[in-house]
mmCIF file of C-alpha atoms in Angstrom:
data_model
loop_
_atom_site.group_PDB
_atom_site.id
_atom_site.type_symbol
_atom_site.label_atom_id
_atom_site.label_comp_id
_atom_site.label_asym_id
_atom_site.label_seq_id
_atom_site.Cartn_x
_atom_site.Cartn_y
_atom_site.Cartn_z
ATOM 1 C CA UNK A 1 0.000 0.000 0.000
ATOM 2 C CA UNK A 2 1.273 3.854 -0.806
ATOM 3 C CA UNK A 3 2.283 5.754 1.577
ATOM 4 C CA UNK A 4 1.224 9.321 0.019
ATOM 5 C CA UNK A 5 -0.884 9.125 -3.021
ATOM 6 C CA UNK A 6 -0.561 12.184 -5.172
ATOM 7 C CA UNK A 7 -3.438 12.779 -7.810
ATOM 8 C CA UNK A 8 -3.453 16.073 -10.328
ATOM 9 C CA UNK A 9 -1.557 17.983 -7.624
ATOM 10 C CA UNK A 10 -1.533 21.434 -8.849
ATOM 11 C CA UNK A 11 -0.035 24.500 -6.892
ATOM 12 C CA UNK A 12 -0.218 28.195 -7.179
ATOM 13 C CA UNK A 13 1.870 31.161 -5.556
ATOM 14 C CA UNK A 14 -0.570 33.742 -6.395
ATOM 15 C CA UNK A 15 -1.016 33.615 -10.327
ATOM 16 C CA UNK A 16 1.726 31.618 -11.158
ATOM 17 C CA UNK A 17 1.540 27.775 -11.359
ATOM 18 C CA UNK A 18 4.331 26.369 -9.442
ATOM 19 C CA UNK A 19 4.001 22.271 -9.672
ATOM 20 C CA UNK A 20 2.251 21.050 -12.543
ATOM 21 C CA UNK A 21 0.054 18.132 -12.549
ATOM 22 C CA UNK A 22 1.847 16.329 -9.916
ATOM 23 C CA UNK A 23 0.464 12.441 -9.915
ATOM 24 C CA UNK A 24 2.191 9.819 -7.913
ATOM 25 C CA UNK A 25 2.109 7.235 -5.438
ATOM 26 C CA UNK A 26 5.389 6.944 -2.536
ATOM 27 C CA UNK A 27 4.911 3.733 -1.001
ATOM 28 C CA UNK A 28 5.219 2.796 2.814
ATOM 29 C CA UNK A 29 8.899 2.048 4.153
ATOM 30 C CA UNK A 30 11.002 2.896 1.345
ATOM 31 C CA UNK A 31 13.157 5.366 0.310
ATOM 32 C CA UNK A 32 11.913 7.938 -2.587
ATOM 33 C CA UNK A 33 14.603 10.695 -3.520
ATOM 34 C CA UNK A 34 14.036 13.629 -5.729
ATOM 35 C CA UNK A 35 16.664 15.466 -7.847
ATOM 36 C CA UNK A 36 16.584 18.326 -9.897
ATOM 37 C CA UNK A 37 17.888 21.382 -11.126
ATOM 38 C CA UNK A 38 17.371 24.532 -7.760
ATOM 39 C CA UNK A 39 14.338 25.849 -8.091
ATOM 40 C CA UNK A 40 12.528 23.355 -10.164
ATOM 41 C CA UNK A 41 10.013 22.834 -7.273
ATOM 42 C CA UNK A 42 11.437 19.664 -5.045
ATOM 43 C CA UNK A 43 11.128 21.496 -1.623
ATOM 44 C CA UNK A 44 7.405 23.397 -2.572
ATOM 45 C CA UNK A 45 6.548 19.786 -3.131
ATOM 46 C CA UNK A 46 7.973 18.244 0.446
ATOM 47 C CA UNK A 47 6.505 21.020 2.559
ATOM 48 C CA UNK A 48 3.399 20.276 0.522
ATOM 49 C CA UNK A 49 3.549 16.914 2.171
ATOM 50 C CA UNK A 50 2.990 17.848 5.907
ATOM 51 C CA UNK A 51 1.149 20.974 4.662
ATOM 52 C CA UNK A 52 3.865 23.432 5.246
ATOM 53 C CA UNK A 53 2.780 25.400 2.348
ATOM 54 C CA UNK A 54 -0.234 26.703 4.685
ATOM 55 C CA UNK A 55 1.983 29.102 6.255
ATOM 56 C CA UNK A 56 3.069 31.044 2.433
ATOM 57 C CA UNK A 57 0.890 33.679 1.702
ATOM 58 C CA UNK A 58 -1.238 33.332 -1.698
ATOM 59 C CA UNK A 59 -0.100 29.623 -2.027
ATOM 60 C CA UNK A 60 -3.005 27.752 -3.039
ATOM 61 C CA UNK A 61 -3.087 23.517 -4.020
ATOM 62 C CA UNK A 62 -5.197 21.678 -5.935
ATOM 63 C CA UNK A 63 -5.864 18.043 -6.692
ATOM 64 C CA UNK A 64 -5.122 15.075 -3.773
ATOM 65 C CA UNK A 65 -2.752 14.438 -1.397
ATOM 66 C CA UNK A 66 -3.459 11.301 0.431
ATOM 67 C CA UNK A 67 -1.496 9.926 3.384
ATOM 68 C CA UNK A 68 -2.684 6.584 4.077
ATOM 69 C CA UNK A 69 -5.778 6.811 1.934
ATOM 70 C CA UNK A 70 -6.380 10.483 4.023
ATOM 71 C CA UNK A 71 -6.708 13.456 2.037
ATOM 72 C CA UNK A 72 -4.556 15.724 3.814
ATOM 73 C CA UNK A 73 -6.344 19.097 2.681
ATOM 74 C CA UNK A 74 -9.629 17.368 4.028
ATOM 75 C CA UNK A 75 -10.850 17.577 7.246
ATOM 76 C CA UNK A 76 -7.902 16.662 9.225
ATOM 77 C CA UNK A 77 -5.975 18.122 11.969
ATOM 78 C CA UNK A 78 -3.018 19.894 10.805
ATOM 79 C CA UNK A 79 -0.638 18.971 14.050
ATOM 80 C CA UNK A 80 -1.938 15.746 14.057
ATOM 81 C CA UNK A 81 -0.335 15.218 10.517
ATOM 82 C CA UNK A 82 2.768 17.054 11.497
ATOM 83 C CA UNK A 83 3.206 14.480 14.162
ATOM 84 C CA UNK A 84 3.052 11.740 11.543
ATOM 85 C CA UNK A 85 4.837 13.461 8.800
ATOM 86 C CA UNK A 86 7.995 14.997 10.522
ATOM 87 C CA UNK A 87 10.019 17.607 8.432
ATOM 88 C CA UNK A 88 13.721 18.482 8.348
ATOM 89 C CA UNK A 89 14.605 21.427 6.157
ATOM 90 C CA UNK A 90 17.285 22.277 3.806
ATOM 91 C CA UNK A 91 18.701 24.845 6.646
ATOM 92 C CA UNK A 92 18.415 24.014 10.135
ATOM 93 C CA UNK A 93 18.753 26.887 11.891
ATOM 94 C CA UNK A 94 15.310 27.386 10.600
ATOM 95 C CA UNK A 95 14.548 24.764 13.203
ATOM 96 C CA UNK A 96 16.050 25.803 16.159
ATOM 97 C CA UNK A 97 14.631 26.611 19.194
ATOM 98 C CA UNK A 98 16.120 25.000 22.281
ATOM 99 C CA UNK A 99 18.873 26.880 24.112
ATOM 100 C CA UNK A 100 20.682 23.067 24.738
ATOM 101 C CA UNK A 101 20.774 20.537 22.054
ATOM 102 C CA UNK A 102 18.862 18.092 24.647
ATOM 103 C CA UNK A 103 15.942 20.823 24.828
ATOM 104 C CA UNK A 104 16.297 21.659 21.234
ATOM 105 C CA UNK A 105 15.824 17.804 20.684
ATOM 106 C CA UNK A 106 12.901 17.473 23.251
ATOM 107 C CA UNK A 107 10.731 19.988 22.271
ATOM 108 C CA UNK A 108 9.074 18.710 19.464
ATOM 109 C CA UNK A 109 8.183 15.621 22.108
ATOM 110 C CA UNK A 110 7.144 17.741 24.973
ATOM 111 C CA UNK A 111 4.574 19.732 22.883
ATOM 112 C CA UNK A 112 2.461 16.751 21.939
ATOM 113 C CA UNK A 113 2.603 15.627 25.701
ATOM 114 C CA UNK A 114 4.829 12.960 26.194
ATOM 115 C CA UNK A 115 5.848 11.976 29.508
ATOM 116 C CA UNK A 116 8.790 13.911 30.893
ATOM 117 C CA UNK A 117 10.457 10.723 31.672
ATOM 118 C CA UNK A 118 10.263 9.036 27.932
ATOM 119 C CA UNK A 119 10.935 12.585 26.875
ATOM 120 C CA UNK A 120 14.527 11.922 27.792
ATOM 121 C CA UNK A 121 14.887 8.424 26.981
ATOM 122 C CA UNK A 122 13.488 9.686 23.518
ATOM 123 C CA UNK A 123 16.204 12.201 23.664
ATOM 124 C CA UNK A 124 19.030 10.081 24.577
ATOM 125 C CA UNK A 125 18.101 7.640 22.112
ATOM 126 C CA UNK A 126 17.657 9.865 18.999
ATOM 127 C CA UNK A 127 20.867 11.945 19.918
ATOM 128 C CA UNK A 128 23.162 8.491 20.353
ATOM 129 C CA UNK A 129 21.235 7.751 16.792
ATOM 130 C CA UNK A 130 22.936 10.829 14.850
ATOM 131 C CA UNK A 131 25.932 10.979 16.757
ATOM 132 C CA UNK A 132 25.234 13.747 18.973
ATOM 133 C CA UNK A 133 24.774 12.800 22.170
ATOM 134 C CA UNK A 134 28.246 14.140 23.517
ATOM 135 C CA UNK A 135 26.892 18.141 22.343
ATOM 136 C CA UNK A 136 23.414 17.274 24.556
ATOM 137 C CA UNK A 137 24.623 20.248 26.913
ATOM 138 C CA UNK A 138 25.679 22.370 23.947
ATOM 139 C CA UNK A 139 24.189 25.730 22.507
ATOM 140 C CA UNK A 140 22.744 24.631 18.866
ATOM 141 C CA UNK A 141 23.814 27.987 17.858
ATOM 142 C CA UNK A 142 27.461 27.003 18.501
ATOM 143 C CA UNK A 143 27.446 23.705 16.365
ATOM 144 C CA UNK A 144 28.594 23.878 12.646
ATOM 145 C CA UNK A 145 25.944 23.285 10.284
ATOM 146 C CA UNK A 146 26.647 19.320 9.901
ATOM 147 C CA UNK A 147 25.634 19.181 13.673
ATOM 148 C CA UNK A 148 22.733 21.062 13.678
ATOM 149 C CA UNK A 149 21.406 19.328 10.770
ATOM 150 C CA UNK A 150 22.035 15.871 12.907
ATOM 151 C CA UNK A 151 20.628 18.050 15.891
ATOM 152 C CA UNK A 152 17.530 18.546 13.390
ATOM 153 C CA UNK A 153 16.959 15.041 12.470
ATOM 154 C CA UNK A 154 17.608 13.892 15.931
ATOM 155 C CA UNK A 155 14.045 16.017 16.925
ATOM 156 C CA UNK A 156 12.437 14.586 14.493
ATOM 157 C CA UNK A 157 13.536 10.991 15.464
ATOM 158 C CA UNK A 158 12.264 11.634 18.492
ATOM 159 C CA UNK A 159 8.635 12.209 17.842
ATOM 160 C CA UNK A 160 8.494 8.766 16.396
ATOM 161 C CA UNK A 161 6.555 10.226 13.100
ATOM 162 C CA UNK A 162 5.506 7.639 10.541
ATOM 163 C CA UNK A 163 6.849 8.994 7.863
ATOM 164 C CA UNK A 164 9.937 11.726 7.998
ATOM 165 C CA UNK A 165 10.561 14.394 4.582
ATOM 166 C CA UNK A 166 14.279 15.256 4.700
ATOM 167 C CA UNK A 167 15.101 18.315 2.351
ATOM 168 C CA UNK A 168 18.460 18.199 1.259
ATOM 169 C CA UNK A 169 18.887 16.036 4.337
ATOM 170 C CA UNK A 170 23.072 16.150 3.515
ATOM 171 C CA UNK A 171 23.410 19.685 2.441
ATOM 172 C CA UNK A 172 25.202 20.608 5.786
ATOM 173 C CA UNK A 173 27.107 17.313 6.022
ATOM 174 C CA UNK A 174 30.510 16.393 4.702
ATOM 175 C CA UNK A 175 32.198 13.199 3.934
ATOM 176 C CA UNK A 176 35.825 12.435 2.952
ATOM 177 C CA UNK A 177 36.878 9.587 2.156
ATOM 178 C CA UNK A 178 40.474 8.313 3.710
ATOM 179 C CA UNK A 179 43.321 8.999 1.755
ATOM 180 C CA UNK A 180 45.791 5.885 0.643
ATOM 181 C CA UNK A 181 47.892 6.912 2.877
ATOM 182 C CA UNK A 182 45.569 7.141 5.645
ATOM 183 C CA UNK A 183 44.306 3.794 4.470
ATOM 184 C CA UNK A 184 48.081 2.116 4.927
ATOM 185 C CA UNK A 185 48.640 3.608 8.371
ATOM 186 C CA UNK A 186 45.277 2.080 9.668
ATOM 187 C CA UNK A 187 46.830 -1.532 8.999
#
């Protein structure tokens, strides 16, 4: 069974017609990745996906958006489906809001009334997940933007969503591979 189902999803910023005739289905525990040219319309289509878009004045969607046969511009509660479709944007400082990385990480929990206890064991958990747990007493604001972006994910971990929309989840995150010579003195 899909996940989202996606049928003649049109949307509009005012007069001019963003996404075009959007119809797909992204099916349940698997991963779907979009890539394009900037500004060809991948993140107006995520945020469209936990209904994001709401907050953009003179945005306006038509067709379906289904999650789990739901149409999400129905009669639904929006924080209801923000619990269940958690969101980590491009740039994460749009996301913080916790003075400690351990508050920044249990907010999102705290606000849809978990117990303070599993709060932490939520935190722990998600933080050890990414990597992070050594920065839990840390100001997000003094991380680099690979560790807020973990910092980001880590909060959305820990509301347990069913379904999480990572936009340009490894935009902040950088990989290098070990050199040969590195490789030889690791024998």
């Amino acid at each position: 069974m899909s996940k989202f189902n996606i049928g003649n999803m049109n949307l509009y910023y005012g007069d001019f017609h963003a996404l075009k005739d959007i119809n797909m289905e992204i099916q349940a525990n698997e991963i779907t990745a979009f890539i394009g040219p900037s500004g060809c319309g991948k993140s107006t289509f995520l945020k469209s996906l936990n209904r994001m878009n709401d907050l953009v004045d003179g945005c306006r969607i038509t067709g379906k958006i289904e999650l789990d046969g739901e149409d999400i511009y129905g009669n639904i509660d929006v924080n209801l489906l923000r619990k269940r479709v958690g969101m980590v944007f491009q740039n994460p400082d749009n996301q913080i809001v916790g003075t400690l990385v351990d508050e920044e990480v249990g907010f999102g929990p705290e606000n849809i009334g978990v117990p303070t206890e599993e709060i932490w064991e939520r935190v722990e958990k998600s933080l050890k997940a990414v990597g992070m747990y050594q920065f839990r007493s840390a100001s997000p604001n003094k991380l680099s933007g690979g560790q807020k972006q973990r910092v980001a994910i880590a909060g959305i971990v820990a509301m347990k969503p069913k379904c999480i929309v990572l936009d340009e989840p490894t935009a902040c995150l950088l990989y290098t591979s070990p050199s040969p010579r590195d490789k030889r003195q690791s024998r």
